[in-house]
Coordinates of C-alpha atoms in Angstrom, one line a residue:
X21 CA 0.5 27.2 -31.4
X22 CA 2.2 27.0 -34.9
X23 CA 4.4 30.3 -36.1
X24 CA 4.6 31.1 -39.7
X25 CA 8.3 30.4 -41.1
X26 CA 10.5 33.0 -40.5
X27 CA 12.7 34.6 -42.5
X28 CA 16.2 33.6 -43.2
X29 CA 18.7 35.2 -40.8
X30 CA 22.7 35.3 -40.2
X31 CA 24.1 31.8 -39.1
X32 CA 24.6 31.9 -35.6
X33 CA 21.3 34.3 -35.0
X34 CA 18.1 33.5 -32.7
X35 CA 15.5 31.5 -34.0
X36 CA 12.0 31.0 -32.7
X37 CA 10.8 27.5 -32.0
X38 CA 8.1 26.1 -34.0
X39 CA 5.1 24.0 -31.7
X40 CA 2.7 21.7 -33.9
X41 CA -0.9 22.0 -31.1
X42 CA -1.5 18.8 -33.1
X43 CA 1.7 17.2 -31.7
X44 CA 1.2 18.6 -28.8
X45 CA -2.6 17.5 -28.0
X46 CA -0.9 14.1 -28.8
X47 CA 1.4 15.0 -26.5
X48 CA -1.2 15.7 -23.9
X49 CA -3.7 13.0 -24.7
X50 CA -0.6 9.8 -24.5
X51 CA 1.3 11.2 -22.0
X52 CA 0.1 13.8 -19.6
X53 CA -3.6 13.1 -19.1
X54 CA -4.7 9.8 -18.0
X55 CA -8.0 9.9 -20.3
X56 CA -10.0 12.8 -21.9
X57 CA -12.4 12.9 -19.3
X58 CA -9.2 15.7 -17.7
X59 CA -11.1 18.9 -19.6
X60 CA -14.0 19.0 -17.5
X61 CA -11.3 19.0 -14.7
X62 CA -9.8 21.7 -15.9
X63 CA -12.6 23.8 -17.3
X64 CA -13.6 24.4 -14.2
X65 CA -10.8 24.6 -12.0
X66 CA -10.4 28.0 -15.1
X67 CA -13.9 28.2 -13.7
X68 CA -12.9 28.4 -10.2
X69 CA -9.9 30.1 -10.1
X70 CA -11.5 33.1 -12.0
X71 CA -14.2 33.3 -9.1
X72 CA -11.1 33.5 -6.5
X73 CA -10.4 36.6 -8.5
X74 CA -13.3 37.9 -8.5
X75 CA -14.3 37.8 -4.8
X76 CA -10.6 39.1 -4.2
X77 CA -11.7 42.3 -5.9
X78 CA -15.3 42.5 -4.2
X79 CA -14.7 41.3 -0.6
X80 CA -18.5 42.5 0.7
X81 CA -19.9 39.3 -1.7
X82 CA -22.6 37.8 -0.8
X83 CA -21.5 33.8 -0.1
X84 CA -22.8 32.0 -3.3
X85 CA -23.4 35.2 -5.0
X86 CA -20.9 33.7 -7.4
X87 CA -21.2 30.5 -9.1
X88 CA -20.4 28.2 -12.4
X89 CA -23.3 26.8 -14.8
X90 CA -22.7 23.2 -16.9
X91 CA -24.5 22.8 -19.8
X92 CA -24.1 19.4 -21.8
X93 CA -27.6 18.3 -24.4
X94 CA -25.7 16.0 -26.5
X95 CA -25.3 18.6 -28.5
X96 CA -22.5 21.4 -26.5
X97 CA -20.8 21.1 -23.6
X98 CA -20.8 25.1 -22.1
X99 CA -19.7 26.1 -18.7
X100 CA -20.4 29.1 -17.4
X101 CA -18.8 31.2 -14.6
X102 CA -19.2 34.6 -13.1
X103 CA -14.8 35.0 -12.2
X104 CA -13.5 37.6 -12.6
X105 CA -13.4 37.8 -16.6
X106 CA -11.1 38.4 -19.7
X107 CA -10.5 41.6 -21.4
X108 CA -8.5 41.6 -25.2
X109 CA -5.1 41.9 -23.4
X110 CA -5.8 38.9 -21.3
X111 CA -7.4 36.6 -23.9
X112 CA -4.0 37.6 -25.4
X113 CA -1.7 36.7 -22.7
X114 CA -3.5 33.6 -21.1
X115 CA -5.5 32.2 -24.2
X116 CA -3.3 32.3 -27.5
X117 CA 0.5 32.4 -25.7
X118 CA 1.8 29.1 -24.6
X119 CA 4.1 29.0 -21.9
X120 CA 5.3 32.9 -22.1
X121 CA 4.8 35.5 -19.2
X122 CA 3.1 38.4 -20.0
X123 CA 3.4 41.8 -17.3
X124 CA -0.3 40.7 -15.9
X125 CA 0.3 36.5 -16.3
X126 CA 3.6 37.5 -13.8
X127 CA 0.8 39.2 -11.6
X128 CA -1.8 37.1 -11.0
X129 CA 1.0 34.3 -11.2
X130 CA 2.0 36.0 -7.7
X131 CA -1.6 34.6 -6.1
X132 CA -1.2 31.2 -7.1
X133 CA -1.1 29.7 -3.4
X134 CA -5.2 30.9 -4.1
X135 CA -5.4 29.4 -8.0
X136 CA -5.9 25.6 -8.5
X137 CA -4.5 25.8 -11.8
X138 CA -4.2 28.7 -14.9
X139 CA -5.0 29.3 -18.2
X140 CA -3.1 28.2 -20.7
X141 CA -1.8 24.9 -21.3
X142 CA -4.7 23.4 -19.3
X143 CA -7.7 25.0 -21.7
X144 CA -5.7 22.6 -24.5
X145 CA -7.1 19.7 -22.7
X146 CA -10.5 20.3 -24.2
X147 CA -8.8 19.7 -27.9
X148 CA -9.1 16.7 -26.5
X149 CA -12.8 15.8 -27.2
X150 CA -13.1 19.2 -29.7
X151 CA -12.0 21.0 -32.4
X152 CA -12.9 23.9 -31.4
X153 CA -12.7 25.7 -28.5
X154 CA -15.6 29.1 -28.2
X155 CA -14.7 31.8 -25.2
X156 CA -16.9 34.6 -24.5
X157 CA -15.8 37.2 -21.4
X158 CA -15.7 40.3 -20.2
X159 CA -13.9 41.9 -17.4
X160 CA -15.3 42.6 -13.6
X161 CA -11.6 44.4 -13.5
X162 CA -13.2 46.7 -16.1
X163 CA -17.0 47.7 -16.4
X164 CA -16.4 49.3 -19.4
X165 CA -14.5 46.7 -21.1
X166 CA -16.3 45.0 -23.6
X167 CA -17.2 41.6 -24.0
X168 CA -14.4 40.0 -26.1
X169 CA -14.6 36.4 -28.3
X170 CA -11.9 33.4 -29.0
X171 CA -12.2 31.1 -30.9
X172 CA -9.2 28.4 -31.2
X173 CA -9.0 25.5 -33.2
X174 CA -7.5 21.9 -33.4
X175 CA -5.2 23.0 -36.1
X176 CA -3.5 25.7 -34.1
X177 CA -5.1 28.7 -35.5
X178 CA -7.2 31.4 -33.3
X179 CA -9.1 34.0 -34.1
X180 CA -10.4 36.8 -31.0
X181 CA -13.1 40.1 -32.0
X182 CA -15.0 42.2 -29.6
X183 CA -18.6 42.0 -29.1
X184 CA -21.1 43.8 -28.4
X185 CA -22.1 43.9 -24.4
X186 CA -25.4 42.3 -24.9
X187 CA -23.4 39.4 -26.1
X188 CA -22.3 39.1 -22.1
X189 CA -24.5 41.4 -20.1
X190 CA -22.6 40.2 -16.7
X191 CA -18.8 40.2 -15.7
X192 CA -17.4 36.1 -16.5
X193 CA -16.2 33.1 -18.6
X194 CA -18.8 31.1 -21.1
X195 CA -16.6 28.4 -22.8
X196 CA -18.6 26.0 -25.5
X197 CA -17.3 22.9 -27.2
X198 CA -18.6 21.0 -30.4
X199 CA -17.7 17.4 -29.3
X200 CA -16.2 15.0 -31.9
X201 CA -18.1 12.1 -32.9
X202 CA -15.6 10.1 -31.2
X203 CA -15.8 11.5 -27.7
X204 CA -19.6 11.0 -27.2
X205 CA -18.4 8.9 -24.2
X206 CA -17.1 11.9 -22.2
X207 CA -19.8 14.8 -23.4
X208 CA -23.1 12.8 -23.2
X209 CA -25.4 15.1 -20.3
X210 CA -25.3 12.2 -18.1
X211 CA -21.5 11.8 -18.2
X212 CA -21.0 15.4 -18.1
X213 CA -23.0 15.2 -14.7
X214 CA -21.1 12.6 -13.2
X215 CA -17.7 14.2 -14.0
X216 CA -18.7 16.9 -12.7
X217 CA -20.0 15.4 -9.1
X218 CA -17.2 13.7 -9.3
X219 CA -14.4 16.5 -9.9
X220 CA -16.2 19.1 -7.8
X221 CA -18.9 17.6 -5.2
X222 CA -16.3 19.2 -2.9
X223 CA -16.2 22.9 -4.1
X224 CA -16.6 25.5 -2.2
X225 CA -18.1 27.6 -5.0
X226 CA -21.9 26.6 -6.3
X227 CA -21.7 24.7 -9.0
X228 CA -25.6 23.4 -10.7
X229 CA -26.0 21.4 -14.4
X230 CA -28.1 22.0 -17.3
X231 CA -29.0 18.8 -19.2
X232 CA -31.9 21.2 -21.6
X233 CA -34.4 19.3 -20.9
X234 CA -36.0 22.5 -19.2
X235 CA -35.8 21.7 -15.8
X236 CA -34.0 23.2 -12.8
X237 CA -30.6 22.9 -13.1
X238 CA -29.5 20.4 -10.8
X239 CA -26.9 20.5 -8.1
X240 CA -23.5 19.8 -8.4
X241 CA -22.0 20.1 -4.7
X242 CA -25.2 20.9 -2.8
X243 CA -23.4 20.2 1.0
X244 CA -20.1 21.4 2.2
X245 CA -17.6 18.6 3.0
X246 CA -19.0 16.6 5.9
X247 CA -16.0 17.7 8.4
X248 CA -17.2 21.0 7.5
X249 CA -20.5 20.9 8.9
X250 CA -21.7 20.9 12.1
X251 CA -24.0 18.2 13.6
X252 CA -26.0 17.8 17.1
X253 CA -23.0 15.4 18.6
X254 CA -20.1 13.7 18.9
X255 CA -22.1 10.5 18.5
X256 CA -23.5 11.6 14.7
X257 CA -20.5 13.5 13.4
X258 CA -18.7 10.4 13.5
X259 CA -21.8 8.3 12.1
X260 CA -22.0 10.8 9.0
X261 CA -18.3 10.7 8.5
X262 CA -18.2 6.7 8.6
X263 CA -21.3 7.2 5.5
X264 CA -18.8 9.4 3.7
X265 CA -16.2 7.1 3.9
X266 CA -18.5 4.3 3.0
X267 CA -20.1 6.5 0.0
X268 CA -16.9 6.9 -1.2
X269 CA -14.4 3.7 -0.7
X270 CA -17.4 1.2 -0.7
X271 CA -17.3 -0.3 2.6
X272 CA -18.0 0.2 5.7
X273 CA -14.9 1.7 7.9
X274 CA -14.0 -0.2 11.7
X275 CA -13.2 3.2 12.5
X276 CA -13.0 7.0 10.4
X277 CA -9.8 8.9 11.9
X278 CA -10.3 13.2 11.3
X279 CA -7.5 14.7 9.7
X280 CA -6.9 18.4 10.5
X281 CA -3.4 19.9 9.6
X282 CA -4.2 23.9 9.9
X283 CA -0.8 24.7 8.8
X284 CA -1.2 23.5 5.5
X285 CA -4.9 23.9 5.2
X286 CA -5.9 20.5 5.4
X287 CA -8.8 18.7 6.7
X288 CA -10.4 14.5 5.6
X289 CA -10.9 11.5 7.1
X290 CA -8.8 8.1 7.2
X291 CA -11.1 5.6 6.9
X292 CA -9.4 2.4 9.1
X293 CA -10.3 -0.6 6.8
X294 CA -12.5 -3.3 7.6
X295 CA -10.2 -6.8 6.5
X296 CA -6.6 -7.5 6.4
X297 CA -4.8 -6.8 3.2
X298 CA -0.9 -7.8 2.4
X299 CA 1.8 -5.7 3.6
X300 CA 3.3 -3.3 1.8
X301 CA -0.2 -2.9 -0.8
X302 CA 0.0 0.6 -0.8
X303 CA -4.6 1.3 -1.4
X304 CA -4.6 5.7 -3.6
X305 CA -6.2 7.9 -1.2
X306 CA -8.5 10.7 -2.4
X307 CA -6.8 13.8 -2.8
X308 CA -8.9 17.5 -3.5
X309 CA -6.9 20.5 -3.6
X310 CA -9.4 23.9 -2.6
X311 CA -12.2 21.3 -3.5
X312 CA -11.6 19.9 -6.6
X313 CA -10.5 16.1 -6.9
X314 CA -6.5 15.9 -8.1
X315 CA -6.5 12.2 -8.0
X316 CA -7.9 8.8 -6.3
X317 CA -4.6 6.9 -6.4
X318 CA -2.6 9.2 -4.4
X319 CA -0.1 6.8 -2.7
X320 CA 2.3 9.3 -1.6
X321 CA 0.2 11.4 1.3
X322 CA 0.9 8.5 3.5
X323 CA 3.9 6.2 4.8
X324 CA 3.8 3.0 3.8
X325 CA 3.2 1.2 7.2
X326 CA 0.2 2.9 7.4
X327 CA -1.7 0.2 4.6
X328 CA -4.9 -0.5 6.6
X329 CA -6.0 3.2 6.1
X330 CA -7.8 4.4 2.9
X331 CA -8.1 8.6 3.1
X332 CA -10.4 11.7 1.8
X333 CA -8.3 14.5 2.3
X334 CA -9.3 18.6 1.5
X335 CA -5.7 20.9 0.9
X336 CA -4.6 24.1 0.2
X337 CA -1.3 24.3 -0.1
X338 CA -0.1 20.8 -1.6
X339 CA 1.5 21.3 -4.8
X340 CA 0.1 19.3 -8.3
X341 CA 2.2 17.9 -10.8
X342 CA 1.6 19.1 -14.0
X343 CA -1.1 16.7 -15.6
X344 CA -2.9 17.7 -11.9
X345 CA -3.6 14.1 -11.3
X346 CA -0.7 13.4 -8.7
X347 CA 1.3 15.6 -5.9
X348 CA 4.3 17.0 -6.8
X349 CA 7.5 16.1 -4.1
X350 CA 8.6 18.6 -2.5
X351 CA 9.0 19.5 1.1
X352 CA 5.6 20.6 2.0
X353 CA 4.6 17.1 0.6
X354 CA 6.8 15.1 3.0
X355 CA 5.5 17.7 5.7
X356 CA 2.4 16.1 5.5
X357 CA 3.4 12.8 5.2
X358 CA 5.1 13.0 8.5
X359 CA 1.8 14.8 10.4
X360 CA -0.4 12.2 8.9
X361 CA 1.5 9.6 10.1
X362 CA 1.9 11.2 13.3
X363 CA -2.2 11.5 13.3
X364 CA -2.8 7.8 12.9
X365 CA 0.4 6.6 15.3
X366 CA -2.2 9.0 18.0
X367 CA -5.2 7.3 16.8
X368 CA -3.3 4.2 17.9
X369 CA -2.8 5.7 21.9
X370 CA -6.1 7.0 22.1
X371 CA -7.1 3.3 21.3
X372 CA -5.3 1.4 24.1
X373 CA -5.5 3.8 26.0
X374 CA -9.5 4.2 25.8
X375 CA -11.5 2.2 23.6
X376 CA -10.3 -1.6 24.4
X377 CA -12.1 -3.6 22.5
X378 CA -12.0 -1.5 19.6
X379 CA -8.2 -1.5 19.7
X380 CA -8.8 -5.7 19.7
X381 CA -10.8 -4.9 16.5
X382 CA -8.2 -3.4 15.2
X383 CA -5.1 -6.1 16.2
X384 CA -7.3 -8.5 15.1
X385 CA -7.5 -7.7 11.9
X386 CA -4.8 -5.3 11.1
X387 CA -1.7 -6.7 13.6
X388 CA 1.0 -7.2 10.3
X389 CA 0.5 -2.5 10.0
X390 CA 0.8 -2.6 14.1
X391 CA 3.9 -5.0 13.8
X392 CA 5.4 -3.7 10.7
X393 CA 5.6 0.3 12.9
X394 CA 6.4 -1.7 15.9
X395 CA 9.4 -2.7 14.5
X396 CA 10.5 1.7 13.4
X397 CA 8.7 3.1 16.0
X398 CA 9.4 2.7 19.7
X399 CA 6.8 4.2 21.2
X400 CA 4.2 2.2 19.2
X401 CA 6.5 -1.0 20.5
X402 CA 6.1 -0.2 24.2
X403 CA 2.2 0.9 23.8
X404 CA 1.0 -2.4 21.9
X405 CA 3.8 -4.9 21.7
X406 CA 2.4 -7.2 24.7
X407 CA -0.9 -7.1 22.9
X408 CA 0.1 -8.0 19.9
X409 CA -1.1 -11.9 18.6
X410 CA 1.4 -14.0 17.9
X411 CA 2.3 -17.7 17.1
X412 CA 3.5 -19.6 20.0
X413 CA 2.8 -23.6 21.1
X414 CA 0.1 -22.2 24.1
X415 CA -1.8 -21.9 20.5
X416 CA -2.4 -17.8 19.0
X417 CA -1.9 -15.5 22.0
X418 CA -0.3 -12.4 22.6
X419 CA 3.0 -12.0 24.1
X420 CA 2.0 -10.5 27.2
X421 CA 0.0 -13.2 28.3
X422 CA 2.6 -15.8 26.9
X423 CA 5.4 -13.7 29.3
X424 CA 3.1 -14.2 32.0
X425 CA 3.6 -18.4 32.0
X426 CA 7.1 -18.9 30.2
X427 CA 9.6 -16.7 31.9
X428 CA 12.3 -17.4 28.8
X429 CA 10.6 -16.9 26.1
X430 CA 12.4 -19.5 22.9
X431 CA 11.9 -18.2 19.4
X432 CA 12.4 -20.1 16.2
X433 CA 13.8 -18.2 13.4
X434 CA 11.8 -20.0 10.8
X435 CA 8.2 -21.4 11.0
X436 CA 9.3 -24.5 9.7
X437 CA 11.7 -25.2 12.4
X438 CA 8.4 -24.1 14.5
X439 CA 5.9 -26.6 13.7
X440 CA 9.0 -29.1 13.7
X441 CA 9.0 -28.7 16.9
X442 CA 6.0 -27.5 18.7
X443 CA 4.2 -30.5 19.8
X444 CA 7.4 -31.1 21.6
X445 CA 8.3 -28.6 23.3
X446 CA 4.9 -27.9 24.9
X447 CA 4.9 -31.3 26.0
X448 CA 8.5 -30.8 27.6
X449 CA 6.8 -27.1 29.0
X450 CA 9.2 -24.7 26.8
X451 CA 7.9 -21.7 26.0
X452 CA 8.2 -20.8 21.2
X453 CA 7.4 -18.3 19.4
X454 CA 7.4 -19.1 15.9
X455 CA 9.5 -15.9 14.6
X456 CA 9.0 -17.5 11.1
X457 CA 7.1 -15.1 9.9
X458 CA 7.4 -10.8 8.4
X459 CA 8.8 -8.5 11.8
X460 CA 8.1 -10.9 14.9
X461 CA 10.9 -12.6 15.3
X462 CA 12.5 -9.1 15.7
X463 CA 9.5 -7.7 17.7
X464 CA 10.3 -10.9 19.8
X465 CA 13.8 -10.3 20.9
X466 CA 12.6 -6.9 22.0
X467 CA 10.2 -8.1 24.7
X468 CA 12.8 -7.7 27.3
X469 CA 12.2 -3.4 26.6
X470 CA 8.8 -4.0 27.7
X471 CA 9.0 -6.7 29.9
X472 CA 11.8 -6.5 31.8
X473 CA 11.8 -9.8 34.4
X474 CA 11.2 -11.9 30.5
X475 CA 14.6 -13.1 28.9
X476 CA 14.3 -14.0 25.5
X477 CA 16.7 -16.4 23.4
X478 CA 16.9 -18.1 19.8
X479 CA 15.8 -22.1 19.6
X480 CA 18.5 -24.0 18.9
X481 CA 19.0 -27.9 19.1
X482 CA 21.2 -27.9 22.1
X483 CA 18.3 -26.3 23.6
X484 CA 15.4 -28.6 22.7
X485 CA 17.4 -32.3 23.3
X486 CA 18.2 -30.5 26.9
X487 CA 14.2 -31.1 28.3
X488 CA 13.9 -34.6 26.4
X489 CA 14.5 -37.5 28.8
X490 CA 17.1 -39.5 28.5
X491 CA 16.0 -43.7 28.2
X492 CA 17.7 -45.9 31.3
X493 CA 21.0 -47.8 30.2
X494 CA 19.2 -51.2 30.0
X495 CA 17.4 -49.5 27.6
X496 CA 20.1 -47.7 25.4
X497 CA 21.7 -51.1 25.6
X498 CA 19.6 -53.1 23.7
X499 CA 18.9 -50.7 21.3
X500 CA 22.6 -50.0 20.3
X501 CA 23.2 -52.3 17.6
X502 CA 19.6 -50.8 16.1
X503 CA 21.3 -47.6 16.6
X504 CA 24.6 -47.9 14.9
X505 CA 22.6 -49.2 11.9
X506 CA 20.0 -46.5 12.3
X507 CA 23.5 -44.0 12.0
X508 CA 24.7 -46.5 8.9
X509 CA 22.0 -45.8 7.6
X510 CA 21.5 -42.0 7.9
X511 CA 25.0 -41.1 7.6
X512 CA 24.7 -39.4 3.7
X513 CA 22.4 -36.7 5.4
X514 CA 24.8 -36.2 8.2
X515 CA 22.6 -37.2 10.4
X516 CA 23.0 -38.7 14.3
X517 CA 20.5 -40.7 15.9
X518 CA 19.9 -40.3 19.3
X519 CA 17.0 -43.1 21.7
X520 CA 14.8 -40.6 24.3
X521 CA 11.7 -40.4 25.9
X522 CA 9.0 -37.4 24.9
X523 CA 5.7 -36.3 24.8
X524 CA 3.9 -37.2 22.9
X525 CA 3.9 -40.3 23.1
X526 CA 2.4 -40.5 20.0
X527 CA 5.3 -38.9 17.9
X528 CA 8.1 -41.6 17.0
X529 CA 10.1 -39.1 16.6
X530 CA 11.8 -35.6 16.2
X531 CA 14.3 -34.4 13.5
X532 CA 16.0 -31.4 14.9
X533 CA 17.7 -29.6 12.2
X534 CA 18.2 -26.1 11.9
X535 CA 17.9 -24.0 8.0
X536 CA 21.6 -22.6 9.3
X537 CA 23.2 -26.0 10.0
X538 CA 21.8 -27.9 6.6
X539 CA 23.2 -24.8 4.5
X540 CA 26.6 -25.2 5.8
X541 CA 26.1 -28.7 5.6
X542 CA 25.3 -27.7 2.2
X543 CA 28.6 -25.6 1.1
X544 CA 31.0 -28.7 3.2
X545 CA 29.5 -30.8 0.9
X546 CA 29.8 -28.4 -1.7
X547 CA 33.8 -27.6 -0.6
X548 CA 34.4 -31.6 -1.0
X549 CA 33.3 -32.1 -4.2
X550 CA 35.5 -28.5 -5.7
X551 CA 38.7 -30.6 -4.2
X552 CA 41.7 -29.1 -5.6
X553 CA 39.5 -25.9 -7.9
X554 CA 39.7 -22.8 -7.4
X555 CA 36.2 -22.6 -6.3
X556 CA 37.3 -25.3 -3.6
X557 CA 40.3 -23.9 -2.1
X558 CA 37.5 -20.8 -1.3
X559 CA 35.6 -22.8 0.5
X560 CA 37.9 -24.4 1.7
X561 CA 39.6 -21.9 3.8
X562 CA 36.2 -21.6 5.5
X563 CA 35.2 -25.4 6.2
X564 CA 34.7 -25.8 9.6
X565 CA 32.9 -28.9 11.5
X566 CA 29.7 -28.7 9.6
X567 CA 26.7 -29.1 12.3
X568 CA 24.9 -32.3 11.9
X569 CA 20.9 -33.5 12.1
X570 CA 20.0 -35.4 15.1
X571 CA 16.7 -38.1 14.3
X572 CA 15.4 -38.5 17.7
X573 CA 13.7 -41.9 19.0
X574 CA 10.8 -42.2 21.3
X575 CA 11.0 -45.1 23.4
X576 CA 7.2 -43.7 24.3
X577 CA 5.8 -45.1 20.8
X578 CA 5.5 -48.2 20.5
X579 CA 6.4 -48.6 16.9
X580 CA 10.0 -47.2 18.2
X581 CA 10.5 -49.8 20.2
X582 CA 9.1 -52.4 18.3
X583 CA 12.1 -51.5 15.9
X584 CA 14.7 -50.9 18.3
X585 CA 14.5 -54.6 18.7
X586 CA 14.8 -55.4 15.1
X587 CA 17.7 -58.3 14.2
X588 CA 17.5 -58.3 10.7
X589 CA 20.1 -55.9 9.4
X590 CA 18.2 -54.8 6.2
X591 CA 14.6 -54.2 7.7
X592 CA 16.3 -52.3 10.4
X593 CA 18.4 -50.1 7.9
X594 CA 15.1 -49.8 6.0
X595 CA 12.5 -48.7 9.5
X596 CA 15.4 -46.5 10.4
X597 CA 14.8 -44.8 6.7
X598 CA 11.5 -44.7 6.9
X599 CA 11.2 -42.8 10.5
X600 CA 13.7 -40.8 8.9
X601 CA 11.4 -40.1 6.2
X602 CA 7.9 -39.4 8.3
X603 CA 10.2 -36.8 10.5
X604 CA 11.1 -35.3 8.2
X605 CA 7.9 -34.9 6.2
X606 CA 6.5 -33.6 9.6
X607 CA 8.7 -30.8 9.5
X608 CA 7.2 -29.4 7.1
X609 CA 10.7 -28.1 5.4
X610 CA 11.5 -28.6 1.8
X611 CA 12.5 -31.8 0.9
X612 CA 16.3 -32.4 -1.1
X613 CA 16.1 -35.1 -4.0
X614 CA 17.3 -37.3 -1.8
X615 CA 15.0 -37.6 1.1
X616 CA 12.4 -37.8 -1.6
X617 CA 14.0 -40.9 -3.2
X618 CA 14.6 -42.9 0.5
X619 CA 11.1 -41.8 1.6
X620 CA 9.6 -43.6 -1.6
X621 CA 12.4 -46.7 -1.2
X622 CA 11.6 -47.2 2.2
X623 CA 7.4 -47.3 2.2
X624 CA 8.4 -49.6 -1.1
X625 CA 10.5 -51.8 0.8
X626 CA 8.6 -52.2 3.9
X627 CA 5.4 -53.0 1.6
X628 CA 7.5 -55.8 -0.5
X629 CA 9.1 -57.1 3.3
X630 CA 5.5 -57.0 4.6
X631 CA 3.9 -58.9 1.5
X632 CA 7.3 -61.9 1.9
X633 CA 5.9 -62.1 5.7
X634 CA 2.2 -62.6 4.9
X635 CA 3.3 -65.4 2.0

């Protein structure tokens, strides 16, 4: 709040900061708080903290004896509590001072672990919707103390006066706001009730709302949190928690996981999402502190791999940030995150041990999340790796089923490599797993840790071609001239040509070429183009024999048998280019510009040849 100008003082003397309240409110509204709606949360927080102190003063008071009452009729918003109240000294300490500690304030903050917030800067959030804050309070610490009225205005001024006891017969505090014209969105009766329900549905003190219509006040939090209630059977409890999760998040959970960390006073549920989500997408979780909603987007309470659940928790010991809209990153939060992660692991372990149907549904939806966890968690790896689905030459299956059929498991390094060889490898009896998806190759290589009799190796072209049957000598000699022309035509792609027999017979050719081989050929080509320069010398020093791609023609295919018998050199060359282009397309890898040009040219040449032949 703005202080009067200090008199002139000698050079080097201490001076007092000047605080522009309007500027501070602007800072709060644009940078600290996400929305003006937080004014009601701050008022509720102050009321709850006052009730906490009142219960400490009167521990024998029955449950529900003290509460909070909200009023909103369109012209005013009023929050009344039966808390400890304020004396005139408290008003100066808590309401009229920003950032300055008094002896009483220091005594109160020693009990801060029992509080959600504290008086002071939180109350300033009311200036987001009103130009004046009217507070009437009477202290429960001193029954003879008079009621005190405080009026704070947005220009930084305030007044304090003592009232007759009749102005506030009982201890407690009443805060009244007269909304500005531009704040109607947040101060209408229906909106105030909705905000009270939104922020305070899990508060432990009774909260009621009155819209001024003359009817009885409606309970804002009529029931305790669902995990704090008793149920006749475990099944009834499970259904109630699932219904609460559906009401909060808008989806029917695949399952609900109870969360209970007594060390920090945390209770709640984690709802397993019924649909898959992209890896790494972190959903916000609803975090309450002592019943008050702190944040709906608190993604920091769970590790990144736990993106298959959304949580609702209520905690005692988590520390809010200054805006009280997110969590402060400290050792307590780190410990809570680790403990909740362990609860999720335990749930997966229980499902694997005792509920195979639930585990199957969970893995069908969230196998990617489990794979990301298994990469770093040996326990989950041993427990679930055999049951995780992978794309293989036997279709989508689990590694456990796949390893029963294939003692040696081959894994590709990319999706395109798998698609390139899948049909031929399957026909040759090879067991190949697509390792091109996130985590898959790394996990497949860890299979021998679980299945000791299974071996895993990367698939390379030599392994595949070794399982293709050679043609007889006479057939190969008859095709020698064609193969020579084909090699000459495809030399520009560093591609060799061979004739083999393999299934399926419908496949005319197979292009065997790894991503690493293509990268090495690109590097070698760049080195040749940079001959003589510094960059060329560097690349030349790394030069080695560049691996060649291999176009394997299938002698069992009728088209290939016709092609290898072609005597006309140009037609033989064109047919070889066309077979290479078709095999490159079937590999589903990105085509180089030269390959796209070759496919177009060979197609047009074959079309022209066919038309000439018809005429």
